[in-house]
Tab-separated table of C-alpha atoms and ligand atoms in Angstrom:
chain	number	residue	atom	x	y	z
A	1	UNK	CA	-68.462	-3.074	-87.274
A	2	UNK	CA	-65.026	-4.199	-88.405
A	3	UNK	CA	-64.919	-5.139	-92.063
A	4	UNK	CA	-62.741	-8.009	-93.249
A	5	UNK	CA	-62.057	-8.879	-96.871
A	6	UNK	CA	-60.921	-12.490	-97.359
A	7	UNK	CA	-59.252	-13.231	-100.690
A	8	UNK	CA	-59.477	-16.863	-101.809
A	9	UNK	CA	-62.412	-19.012	-100.724
A	10	UNK	CA	-60.801	-22.419	-100.649
A	11	UNK	CA	-60.233	-24.873	-97.809
A	12	UNK	CA	-58.891	-22.122	-95.569
A	13	UNK	CA	-60.371	-18.863	-96.848
A	14	UNK	CA	-63.976	-20.041	-96.779
A	15	UNK	CA	-63.972	-21.387	-93.198
A	16	UNK	CA	-61.996	-18.330	-92.051
A	17	UNK	CA	-64.419	-15.901	-93.728
A	18	UNK	CA	-67.394	-17.747	-92.208
A	19	UNK	CA	-65.791	-17.773	-88.799
A	20	UNK	CA	-65.294	-13.988	-88.815
A	21	UNK	CA	-68.844	-13.514	-90.106
A	22	UNK	CA	-70.316	-15.583	-87.295
A	23	UNK	CA	-68.266	-13.609	-84.750
A	24	UNK	CA	-69.649	-10.174	-85.469
A	25	UNK	CA	-67.558	-9.004	-88.418
A	26	UNK	CA	-68.766	-7.636	-91.712
A	27	UNK	CA	-67.070	-9.992	-94.169
A	28	UNK	CA	-66.707	-9.973	-97.913
A	29	UNK	CA	-65.341	-13.218	-99.296
A	30	UNK	CA	-63.639	-12.856	-102.661
A	31	UNK	CA	-62.839	-15.495	-105.227
A	32	UNK	CA	-61.647	-14.917	-108.771
A	33	UNK	CA	-63.278	-18.173	-109.831
A	34	UNK	CA	-66.785	-17.175	-110.941
A	35	UNK	CA	-68.004	-20.760	-110.501
A	36	UNK	CA	-67.118	-20.614	-106.787
A	37	UNK	CA	-68.948	-17.295	-106.394
A	38	UNK	CA	-72.031	-18.712	-108.122
A	39	UNK	CA	-72.060	-21.916	-106.056
A	40	UNK	CA	-71.709	-20.038	-102.761
A	41	UNK	CA	-74.309	-17.445	-103.651
A	42	UNK	CA	-76.609	-20.300	-104.660
A	43	UNK	CA	-76.493	-21.707	-101.130
A	44	UNK	CA	-74.120	-24.626	-101.757
A	45	UNK	CA	-70.422	-25.067	-101.102
A	46	UNK	CA	-67.704	-26.416	-103.369
A	47	UNK	CA	-65.687	-28.140	-100.628
A	48	UNK	CA	-66.400	-31.275	-98.647
A	49	UNK	CA	-65.608	-30.509	-95.014
A	50	UNK	CA	-67.631	-31.644	-91.999
A	51	UNK	CA	-69.920	-28.891	-90.698
A	52	UNK	CA	-68.704	-26.263	-93.146
A	53	UNK	CA	-71.854	-26.010	-95.253
A	54	UNK	CA	-74.012	-25.185	-92.231
A	55	UNK	CA	-71.623	-22.477	-91.024
A	56	UNK	CA	-71.293	-20.906	-94.482
A	57	UNK	CA	-75.042	-20.914	-95.034
A	58	UNK	CA	-75.666	-19.360	-91.613
A	59	UNK	CA	-73.040	-16.678	-92.274
A	60	UNK	CA	-74.473	-15.786	-95.678
A	61	UNK	CA	-78.050	-15.836	-94.383
A	62	UNK	CA	-77.197	-13.481	-91.535
A	63	UNK	CA	-75.934	-10.960	-94.088
A	64	UNK	CA	-72.524	-10.841	-92.388
A	65	UNK	CA	-70.842	-12.782	-95.191
A	66	UNK	CA	-71.128	-11.595	-98.758
A	67	UNK	CA	-69.461	-13.359	-101.677
A	68	UNK	CA	-67.937	-11.273	-104.440
A	69	UNK	CA	-65.567	-11.520	-107.386
A	70	UNK	CA	-63.490	-8.420	-106.515
A	71	UNK	CA	-62.076	-7.007	-103.275
A	72	UNK	CA	-63.579	-3.940	-101.604
A	73	UNK	CA	-62.205	-1.403	-99.140
A	74	UNK	CA	-62.040	-2.985	-95.679
A	75	UNK	CA	-60.292	-2.664	-92.321
A	76	UNK	CA	-58.424	-5.944	-92.752
A	77	UNK	CA	-57.475	-8.033	-95.788
A	78	UNK	CA	-56.700	-11.720	-95.437
A	79	UNK	CA	-54.993	-13.400	-98.361
A	80	UNK	CA	-55.679	-17.130	-98.361
A	81	UNK	CA	-55.032	-18.126	-101.960
A	82	UNK	CA	-53.280	-21.329	-103.066
A	83	UNK	CA	-49.544	-21.574	-103.606
A	84	UNK	CA	-49.403	-24.509	-106.014
A	85	UNK	CA	-46.200	-26.273	-106.845
A	86	UNK	CA	-44.796	-25.834	-110.341
A	87	UNK	CA	-43.576	-28.763	-112.415
A	88	UNK	CA	-39.997	-27.864	-111.491
A	89	UNK	CA	-40.914	-28.014	-107.759
A	90	UNK	CA	-40.774	-24.266	-107.276
A	91	UNK	CA	-43.581	-22.397	-105.543
A	92	UNK	CA	-46.275	-20.977	-107.799
A	93	UNK	CA	-46.663	-17.490	-106.350
A	94	UNK	CA	-48.898	-16.069	-109.102
A	95	UNK	CA	-52.099	-16.231	-107.012
A	96	UNK	CA	-50.394	-14.509	-104.078
A	97	UNK	CA	-49.045	-11.844	-106.409
A	98	UNK	CA	-52.360	-11.169	-108.155
A	99	UNK	CA	-54.377	-11.227	-104.903
A	100	UNK	CA	-51.906	-8.794	-103.309
A	101	UNK	CA	-52.068	-6.553	-106.370
A	102	UNK	CA	-55.854	-6.554	-106.190
A	103	UNK	CA	-55.666	-5.189	-102.631
A	104	UNK	CA	-53.434	-2.219	-103.584
A	105	UNK	CA	-56.185	0.095	-104.953
A	106	UNK	CA	-58.248	-0.440	-101.784
A	107	UNK	CA	-55.460	-0.092	-99.238
A	108	UNK	CA	-55.998	2.765	-96.754
A	109	UNK	CA	-54.148	4.266	-93.820
A	110	UNK	CA	-54.524	2.008	-90.756
A	111	UNK	CA	-55.494	-1.160	-92.672
A	112	UNK	CA	-54.156	-4.580	-91.714
A	113	UNK	CA	-53.075	-7.104	-94.362
A	114	UNK	CA	-52.456	-10.723	-93.440
A	115	UNK	CA	-51.001	-13.375	-95.699
A	116	UNK	CA	-52.093	-16.894	-94.768
A	117	UNK	CA	-50.939	-18.812	-97.846
A	118	UNK	CA	-48.053	-21.198	-97.239
A	119	UNK	CA	-45.081	-19.479	-98.834
A	120	UNK	CA	-41.295	-19.688	-99.140
A	121	UNK	CA	-39.333	-17.889	-96.403
A	122	UNK	CA	-39.216	-14.072	-96.797
A	123	UNK	CA	-42.319	-13.910	-99.048
A	124	UNK	CA	-44.064	-11.379	-96.794
A	125	UNK	CA	-41.181	-8.930	-96.665
A	126	UNK	CA	-39.626	-9.522	-100.090
A	127	UNK	CA	-42.706	-10.104	-102.264
A	128	UNK	CA	-45.936	-8.948	-100.602
A	129	UNK	CA	-44.654	-5.808	-98.875
A	130	UNK	CA	-43.149	-4.180	-102.006
A	131	UNK	CA	-46.370	-4.817	-103.962
A	132	UNK	CA	-48.527	-3.270	-101.231
A	133	UNK	CA	-46.182	-0.300	-100.924
A	134	UNK	CA	-46.953	0.582	-104.543
A	135	UNK	CA	-49.979	2.223	-102.926
A	136	UNK	CA	-47.635	4.880	-101.589
A	137	UNK	CA	-48.265	3.662	-98.034
A	138	UNK	CA	-45.489	2.239	-95.877
A	139	UNK	CA	-45.799	-1.183	-94.228
A	140	UNK	CA	-45.576	-1.123	-90.438
A	141	UNK	CA	-46.314	2.607	-90.384
A	142	UNK	CA	-49.240	3.526	-92.639
A	143	UNK	CA	-50.631	0.020	-92.786
A	144	UNK	CA	-49.885	-3.139	-90.848
A	145	UNK	CA	-48.678	-6.347	-92.434
A	146	UNK	CA	-48.335	-9.842	-90.990
A	147	UNK	CA	-47.996	-13.482	-91.939
A	148	UNK	CA	-50.186	-16.009	-90.166
A	149	UNK	CA	-50.207	-19.521	-91.568
A	150	UNK	CA	-53.154	-21.842	-91.362
A	151	UNK	CA	-52.288	-25.143	-89.681
A	152	UNK	CA	-55.648	-26.855	-89.578
A	153	UNK	CA	-56.160	-30.467	-90.542
A	154	UNK	CA	-58.568	-31.094	-93.426
A	155	UNK	CA	-61.520	-32.973	-91.962
A	156	UNK	CA	-61.272	-31.037	-88.692
A	157	UNK	CA	-60.895	-27.508	-90.009
A	158	UNK	CA	-63.675	-25.782	-88.056
A	159	UNK	CA	-62.588	-27.161	-84.716
A	160	UNK	CA	-58.875	-26.642	-85.314
A	161	UNK	CA	-59.370	-23.045	-86.552
A	162	UNK	CA	-60.710	-22.247	-83.110
A	163	UNK	CA	-58.650	-24.519	-80.880
A	164	UNK	CA	-55.190	-24.636	-82.461
A	165	UNK	CA	-52.524	-22.252	-81.361
A	166	UNK	CA	-51.843	-19.590	-83.962
A	167	UNK	CA	-48.602	-17.872	-84.881
A	168	UNK	CA	-48.719	-14.306	-86.153
A	169	UNK	CA	-45.575	-12.838	-87.619
A	170	UNK	CA	-45.603	-9.108	-88.178
A	171	UNK	CA	-43.262	-6.961	-90.231
A	172	UNK	CA	-43.077	-5.086	-86.913
A	173	UNK	CA	-44.567	-5.584	-83.455
A	174	UNK	CA	-47.544	-3.320	-84.099
A	175	UNK	CA	-48.469	-5.476	-87.108
A	176	UNK	CA	-48.265	-8.706	-85.105
A	177	UNK	CA	-50.368	-7.191	-82.337
A	178	UNK	CA	-52.999	-6.011	-84.805
A	179	UNK	CA	-53.138	-9.561	-86.167
A	180	UNK	CA	-53.618	-10.925	-82.666
A	181	UNK	CA	-56.454	-8.496	-81.989
A	182	UNK	CA	-58.197	-9.655	-85.152
A	183	UNK	CA	-57.888	-13.432	-84.751
A	184	UNK	CA	-58.628	-13.281	-81.033
A	185	UNK	CA	-62.254	-12.854	-82.121
A	186	UNK	CA	-62.539	-16.620	-82.546
A	187	UNK	CA	-59.186	-18.284	-81.812
A	188	UNK	CA	-59.213	-19.928	-78.406
A	189	UNK	CA	-55.766	-21.491	-78.765
A	190	UNK	CA	-52.672	-19.589	-77.757
A	191	UNK	CA	-51.700	-16.760	-80.111
A	192	UNK	CA	-47.937	-16.410	-80.413
A	193	UNK	CA	-46.416	-13.265	-81.870
A	194	UNK	CA	-43.185	-13.143	-83.817
A	195	UNK	CA	-41.727	-11.664	-87.000
A	196	UNK	CA	-43.067	-12.510	-90.455
A	197	UNK	CA	-40.180	-14.687	-91.653
A	198	UNK	CA	-40.136	-16.757	-88.460
A	199	UNK	CA	-43.864	-17.419	-88.900
A	200	UNK	CA	-43.242	-18.508	-92.492
A	201	UNK	CA	-40.511	-20.871	-91.348
A	202	UNK	CA	-42.680	-22.284	-88.557
A	203	UNK	CA	-45.295	-23.366	-91.065
A	204	UNK	CA	-42.781	-24.989	-93.400
A	205	UNK	CA	-40.900	-26.624	-90.536
A	206	UNK	CA	-44.021	-28.330	-89.196
A	207	UNK	CA	-44.932	-29.988	-92.473
A	208	UNK	CA	-41.319	-30.759	-93.350
A	209	UNK	CA	-40.814	-32.410	-89.980
A	210	UNK	CA	-43.828	-34.636	-90.637
A	211	UNK	CA	-42.719	-35.415	-94.196
A	212	UNK	CA	-39.278	-36.516	-93.078
A	213	UNK	CA	-40.760	-38.673	-90.348
A	214	UNK	CA	-43.101	-40.371	-92.812
A	215	UNK	CA	-40.170	-40.830	-95.205
A	216	UNK	CA	-38.181	-42.733	-92.626
A	217	UNK	CA	-41.226	-44.907	-91.906
A	218	UNK	CA	-41.485	-45.659	-95.631
A	219	UNK	CA	-37.795	-46.411	-95.831
A	220	UNK	CA	-38.087	-48.716	-92.817
A	221	UNK	CA	-40.910	-50.542	-94.640
A	222	UNK	CA	-38.670	-51.116	-97.633
A	223	UNK	CA	-35.816	-52.258	-95.408
A	224	UNK	CA	-38.197	-54.650	-93.652
A	225	UNK	CA	-39.284	-56.074	-97.009
A	226	UNK	CA	-35.619	-56.575	-97.867
A	227	UNK	CA	-34.679	-58.224	-94.562
A	228	UNK	CA	-37.717	-60.450	-94.103
A	229	UNK	CA	-39.157	-58.413	-91.256
A	230	UNK	CA	-42.693	-57.181	-90.607
A	231	UNK	CA	-42.166	-53.434	-90.219
A	232	UNK	CA	-45.436	-52.996	-88.334
A	233	UNK	CA	-44.371	-55.481	-85.703
A	234	UNK	CA	-40.905	-53.909	-85.480
A	235	UNK	CA	-42.351	-50.397	-85.227
A	236	UNK	CA	-44.773	-51.372	-82.507
A	237	UNK	CA	-41.856	-52.593	-80.455
A	238	UNK	CA	-39.604	-49.623	-81.270
A	239	UNK	CA	-42.403	-47.210	-80.388
A	240	UNK	CA	-42.398	-48.560	-76.847
A	241	UNK	CA	-39.134	-46.736	-76.396
A	242	UNK	CA	-39.972	-43.535	-74.530
A	243	UNK	CA	-38.271	-41.283	-77.078
A	244	UNK	CA	-39.250	-43.041	-80.312
A	245	UNK	CA	-42.472	-42.384	-82.255
A	246	UNK	CA	-42.246	-43.764	-85.773
A	247	UNK	CA	-45.111	-42.715	-88.052
A	248	UNK	CA	-47.039	-44.979	-90.412
A	249	UNK	CA	-45.574	-46.235	-93.684
A	250	UNK	CA	-47.983	-46.168	-96.599
A	251	UNK	CA	-48.355	-45.700	-100.345
A	252	UNK	CA	-46.840	-42.212	-100.215
A	253	UNK	CA	-47.604	-38.717	-99.012
A	254	UNK	CA	-50.348	-36.667	-100.593
A	255	UNK	CA	-52.362	-33.570	-99.950
A	256	UNK	CA	-51.532	-30.058	-100.792
A	257	UNK	CA	-49.369	-29.401	-97.751
A	258	UNK	CA	-46.905	-32.016	-96.640
A	259	UNK	CA	-46.041	-33.184	-100.139
A	260	UNK	CA	-45.506	-29.607	-101.295
A	261	UNK	CA	-44.215	-27.372	-98.512
A	262	UNK	CA	-40.781	-28.983	-98.016
A	263	UNK	CA	-39.943	-28.071	-101.614
A	264	UNK	CA	-40.208	-24.389	-100.636
A	265	UNK	CA	-37.136	-24.875	-98.444
A	266	UNK	CA	-35.369	-26.800	-101.194
A	267	UNK	CA	-36.103	-24.014	-103.664
A	268	UNK	CA	-34.976	-21.275	-101.297
A	269	UNK	CA	-31.810	-22.969	-100.004
A	270	UNK	CA	-30.912	-26.033	-102.109
A	271	UNK	CA	-27.382	-26.131	-100.723
A	272	UNK	CA	-28.710	-26.616	-97.188
A	273	UNK	CA	-32.015	-28.485	-97.528
A	274	UNK	CA	-30.533	-31.810	-98.583
A	275	UNK	CA	-32.158	-34.138	-96.054
A	276	UNK	CA	-35.462	-32.398	-96.765
A	277	UNK	CA	-35.064	-32.991	-100.500
A	278	UNK	CA	-34.155	-36.638	-100.022
A	279	UNK	CA	-37.199	-37.269	-97.826
A	280	UNK	CA	-39.425	-35.783	-100.526
A	281	UNK	CA	-37.864	-38.099	-103.099
A	282	UNK	CA	-38.386	-41.150	-100.855
A	283	UNK	CA	-42.062	-40.323	-100.311
A	284	UNK	CA	-42.636	-39.442	-103.954
A	285	UNK	CA	-41.180	-42.793	-105.003
A	286	UNK	CA	-43.496	-44.771	-102.717
A	287	UNK	CA	-46.324	-45.255	-105.287
A	288	UNK	CA	-43.799	-46.805	-107.684
A	289	UNK	CA	-42.607	-49.035	-104.859
A	290	UNK	CA	-46.159	-50.273	-104.292
A	291	UNK	CA	-46.519	-51.088	-107.980
A	292	UNK	CA	-43.153	-52.829	-107.922
A	293	UNK	CA	-44.359	-55.054	-105.044
A	294	UNK	CA	-47.402	-55.963	-107.138
A	295	UNK	CA	-45.264	-56.678	-110.181
A	296	UNK	CA	-43.096	-59.000	-108.078
A	297	UNK	CA	-46.214	-60.852	-106.980
A	298	UNK	CA	-47.944	-61.068	-110.369
A	299	UNK	CA	-44.961	-61.183	-112.707
A	300	UNK	CA	-46.774	-59.500	-115.543
A	301	UNK	CA	-49.218	-56.709	-114.722
A	302	UNK	CA	-50.382	-56.350	-118.309
A	303	UNK	CA	-53.974	-57.480	-118.682
A	304	UNK	CA	-54.508	-57.980	-114.936
A	305	UNK	CA	-57.529	-56.320	-113.366
A	306	UNK	CA	-57.308	-54.599	-109.998
A	307	UNK	CA	-59.934	-53.065	-107.769
A	308	UNK	CA	-58.402	-49.964	-106.211
A	309	UNK	CA	-60.180	-49.023	-103.008
A	310	UNK	CA	-59.728	-45.370	-102.097
A	311	UNK	CA	-58.161	-42.621	-104.181
A	312	UNK	CA	-58.151	-39.597	-101.879
A	313	UNK	CA	-54.914	-38.498	-100.247
A	314	UNK	CA	-56.022	-39.663	-96.811
A	315	UNK	CA	-58.982	-41.315	-95.113
A	316	UNK	CA	-62.486	-39.898	-94.733
A	317	UNK	CA	-61.998	-36.812	-96.926
A	318	UNK	CA	-62.836	-36.174	-100.591
A	319	UNK	CA	-59.554	-34.389	-101.333
A	320	UNK	CA	-57.525	-35.990	-104.109
A	321	UNK	CA	-54.768	-33.397	-104.410
A	322	UNK	CA	-51.347	-35.021	-104.899
A	323	UNK	CA	-52.910	-38.331	-103.917
A	324	UNK	CA	-50.434	-41.230	-104.064
A	325	UNK	CA	-53.397	-43.554	-104.663
A	326	UNK	CA	-54.194	-41.773	-107.927
A	327	UNK	CA	-50.573	-42.131	-108.964
A	328	UNK	CA	-50.665	-45.853	-108.232
A	329	UNK	CA	-53.753	-46.178	-110.434
A	330	UNK	CA	-52.000	-44.360	-113.263
A	331	UNK	CA	-48.784	-46.366	-112.888
A	332	UNK	CA	-50.792	-49.580	-113.060
A	333	UNK	CA	-52.508	-48.372	-116.208
A	334	UNK	CA	-49.146	-47.506	-117.717
A	335	UNK	CA	-48.049	-51.077	-116.961
A	336	UNK	CA	-51.053	-52.321	-118.961
A	337	UNK	CA	-53.277	-53.292	-116.028
A	338	UNK	CA	-56.994	-52.603	-115.938
A	339	UNK	CA	-57.988	-50.645	-112.857
A	340	UNK	CA	-61.453	-50.187	-111.417
A	341	UNK	CA	-61.718	-47.616	-108.675
A	342	UNK	CA	-64.152	-47.275	-105.836
A	343	UNK	CA	-64.102	-44.470	-103.327
A	344	UNK	CA	-67.170	-43.619	-101.243
A	345	UNK	CA	-66.006	-39.967	-101.085
A	346	UNK	CA	-65.407	-39.472	-104.812
A	347	UNK	CA	-68.207	-39.488	-107.356
A	348	UNK	CA	-66.369	-38.215	-110.353
A	349	UNK	CA	-62.917	-36.927	-111.130
A	350	UNK	CA	-61.352	-35.888	-114.412
A	351	UNK	CA	-58.154	-37.854	-113.749
A	352	UNK	CA	-60.151	-41.064	-113.241
A	353	UNK	CA	-62.557	-40.834	-116.154
A	354	UNK	CA	-64.097	-44.196	-116.894
A	355	UNK	CA	-62.467	-45.860	-113.889
A	356	UNK	CA	-64.768	-44.919	-111.024
A	357	UNK	CA	-67.358	-47.501	-110.016
A	358	UNK	CA	-70.563	-46.900	-108.130
A	359	UNK	CA	-70.134	-49.786	-105.722
A	360	UNK	CA	-67.402	-51.844	-104.240
A	361	UNK	CA	-68.916	-54.947	-105.853
A	362	UNK	CA	-68.684	-53.388	-109.318
A	363	UNK	CA	-65.006	-52.625	-108.704
A	364	UNK	CA	-64.161	-56.051	-107.338
A	365	UNK	CA	-66.081	-58.298	-109.716
A	366	UNK	CA	-63.768	-60.717	-111.616
A	367	UNK	CA	-60.712	-58.747	-110.513
A	368	UNK	CA	-57.312	-60.349	-109.961
A	369	UNK	CA	-56.911	-58.520	-106.701
A	370	UNK	CA	-58.001	-55.788	-104.354
A	371	UNK	CA	-55.699	-52.888	-103.515
A	372	UNK	CA	-56.509	-51.078	-100.287
A	373	UNK	CA	-55.013	-47.641	-100.920
A	374	UNK	CA	-56.886	-45.454	-98.407
A	375	UNK	CA	-58.153	-46.561	-95.004
A	376	UNK	CA	-61.598	-44.911	-95.271
A	377	UNK	CA	-63.752	-45.954	-92.330
A	378	UNK	CA	-66.133	-47.641	-94.807
A	379	UNK	CA	-63.373	-50.096	-95.753
A	380	UNK	CA	-62.238	-51.166	-92.312
A	381	UNK	CA	-64.977	-53.687	-91.692
A	382	UNK	CA	-65.324	-54.998	-95.234
A	383	UNK	CA	-66.909	-58.427	-95.465
A	384	UNK	CA	-64.054	-60.396	-97.013
A	385	UNK	CA	-66.152	-63.561	-97.301
A	386	UNK	CA	-68.704	-61.743	-99.452
A	387	UNK	CA	-66.055	-60.172	-101.659
A	388	UNK	CA	-64.183	-63.456	-102.055
A	389	UNK	CA	-66.992	-64.892	-104.151
A	390	UNK	CA	-66.765	-62.026	-106.648
A	391	UNK	CA	-63.072	-62.112	-107.433
A	392	UNK	CA	-61.190	-63.992	-110.087
A	393	UNK	CA	-58.218	-64.336	-107.758
A	394	UNK	CA	-58.396	-63.894	-104.015
A	395	UNK	CA	-55.622	-61.451	-103.478
A	396	UNK	CA	-55.496	-58.278	-101.425
A	397	UNK	CA	-52.699	-55.736	-101.044
A	398	UNK	CA	-53.011	-53.677	-97.886
A	399	UNK	CA	-50.865	-50.546	-98.178
A	400	UNK	CA	-52.074	-49.121	-94.846
A	401	UNK	CA	-52.165	-52.071	-92.474
A	402	UNK	CA	-55.853	-51.332	-92.071
A	403	UNK	CA	-57.540	-54.674	-92.685
A	404	UNK	CA	-58.181	-57.609	-90.419
A	405	UNK	CA	-55.723	-59.919	-92.141
A	406	UNK	CA	-56.709	-63.051	-90.228
A	407	UNK	CA	-60.315	-62.633	-91.367
A	408	UNK	CA	-59.263	-62.051	-94.974
A	409	UNK	CA	-57.009	-65.086	-94.901
A	410	UNK	CA	-59.832	-67.146	-93.433
A	411	UNK	CA	-61.899	-66.086	-96.460
A	412	UNK	CA	-59.248	-67.578	-98.706
A	413	UNK	CA	-57.344	-64.403	-99.560
A	414	UNK	CA	-53.635	-64.157	-100.077
A	415	UNK	CA	-52.771	-60.997	-98.145
A	416	UNK	CA	-49.799	-58.842	-99.119
A	417	UNK	CA	-49.047	-56.223	-96.491
A	418	UNK	CA	-46.758	-53.364	-97.408
A	419	UNK	CA	-43.626	-53.621	-95.312
A	420	UNK	CA	-44.205	-57.215	-94.290
A	421	UNK	CA	-41.150	-59.010	-95.573
A	422	UNK	CA	-41.863	-61.873	-93.192
A	423	UNK	CA	-45.058	-62.870	-94.941
A	424	UNK	CA	-47.984	-64.920	-93.802
A	425	UNK	CA	-46.164	-68.265	-93.662
A	426	UNK	CA	-44.097	-67.389	-90.610
A	427	UNK	CA	-45.176	-69.084	-87.442
B	1	LIG	N1	-49.319	-40.068	-93.873
B	1	LIG	C1	-48.590	-41.226	-93.855
B	1	LIG	N2	-48.187	-41.708	-92.642
B	1	LIG	C2	-48.484	-41.076	-91.483
B	1	LIG	C3	-49.232	-39.879	-91.524
B	1	LIG	C4	-49.629	-39.390	-92.739
B	1	LIG	O1	-48.289	-41.836	-94.888
B	1	LIG	O2	-48.100	-41.585	-90.427
B	1	LIG	C5	-49.749	-39.520	-95.180
B	1	LIG	C6	-51.257	-39.437	-95.318
B	1	LIG	O3	-51.786	-40.640	-95.785
B	1	LIG	C7	-51.409	-38.303	-96.312
B	1	LIG	C8	-50.230	-37.395	-95.995
B	1	LIG	O4	-49.323	-38.179	-95.247
B	1	LIG	O5	-51.258	-38.764	-97.646
B	1	LIG	C9	-50.558	-36.148	-95.211
B	1	LIG	O6	-51.610	-36.365	-94.271
B	1	LIG	P1	-51.640	-35.721	-92.811
B	1	LIG	O7	-52.903	-36.131	-92.182
B	1	LIG	O8	-50.402	-36.023	-92.086
B	1	LIG	O9	-51.590	-34.154	-93.033
B	1	LIG	P2	-52.433	-33.124	-93.945
B	1	LIG	O10	-51.659	-32.900	-95.210
B	1	LIG	O11	-53.844	-33.489	-94.070
B	1	LIG	O12	-52.341	-31.809	-93.023
B	1	LIG	C10	-51.061	-31.313	-92.667
B	1	LIG	C11	-51.041	-31.081	-91.151
B	1	LIG	N3	-49.685	-30.782	-90.732
B	1	LIG	C12	-49.095	-31.453	-89.716
B	1	LIG	O13	-49.642	-32.361	-89.145
B	1	LIG	C13	-47.728	-31.019	-89.354
B	1	LIG	C14	-51.983	-29.934	-90.805
B	1	LIG	O14	-51.883	-29.614	-89.432
B	1	LIG	C15	-51.641	-28.697	-91.650
B	1	LIG	O15	-52.523	-27.637	-91.367
B	1	LIG	C16	-51.785	-29.063	-93.099
B	1	LIG	O16	-50.851	-30.110	-93.380
B	1	LIG	C17	-51.506	-27.839	-93.923
B	1	LIG	O17	-52.461	-27.219	-94.393
B	1	LIG	O18	-50.341	-27.466	-94.052
């Protein structure tokens, strides 16, 4: 039985470890966070992801997945630890470094090591390989080394792990082929082989491409506000062009991927990655733009009460990492506003202490306005007539173009739609 040691049991490592375990591998899942080890060994999981708990429980119950605090000798090591962004927008590589170092004492002739963590270009060859070679073994000869990024969408991880195409970049061909043989156990999508640095660039290019496309949508929204145009109407028309596909403007870009990865290019080649940097700045400034729109509407934000609906980085997930909605809440607080937050996916969160409400009614009661920050499915059919009776002022800001504006207006609400410079009076 092939033994796989997965280092890092987060959004990617845990589903990956479970997937190998349910496909006939002997898997040890390693996390340096003792709390994670305890939770998993206790039969729960620390991540909200559809279907994941069942798969993890089945894998652990079958005995094929064991959870541990330290790595063990294995045939293959998969490093799936976070690469957080530092305050200066450089990549935090400390987890990759320490996870790689923890593999060194266990590395044996013929082993395969795969880095999955999103990393700046050349990380596999310039950072990971030299650390592993401290073992006295040579990459590509004594052991095999590859980079294979995860590209799954939170909320659909289990399905996408299986169905998505996968790129495997080896330090040499034998390494890439060994990676393919491993992942072929459960990947049904196409497996494409290349070199390690190309695979690293592929991952960063995908998320950077999306970031830049969202940035232009956000900039179009601001231009539409300036020129008295409804950007949503304009986009719908522009998107009829066969070669145009503008993405959705919104309150900004969150999550641990798209809002982070483009900076890895900026860090590695600041002289070249200028458009990439600018797009990041546009998207990062979007929460402040939303607050500015509110300030224009209310004049003074100090003392006003707002019900913020949704604080995760995108709909129907509990993930709040880099969430623009959280930043909007904090900016409003800094401006002296009182914010009450409701999110059906978030029960408590350190950064929102004292702000989270247990029901939408509790958030909305006597407020001066509702701010729709995330288009969770629970919010799409909200009964505006019922909410209208609770508010001090019937005002709603829709940052996602997710509400039925006619219905809200019929309930007496003034509706402010992000990117609608035309406004409701136009006929
Ligand atoms: N967003 C917009 N407008 C849009 C689309 C998204 O404002 O038109 C915002 C969302 O609200 C959210 C952020 O962008 O705040 C990112 O959401 P997302 O759903 O686009 O992507 P992620 O971060 O959940 O997952 C991305 C995916 N990458 C691509 O689609 C290229 C996923 O496939 C990757 O696996 C993942 O990053 C990752 O782990 O890198």
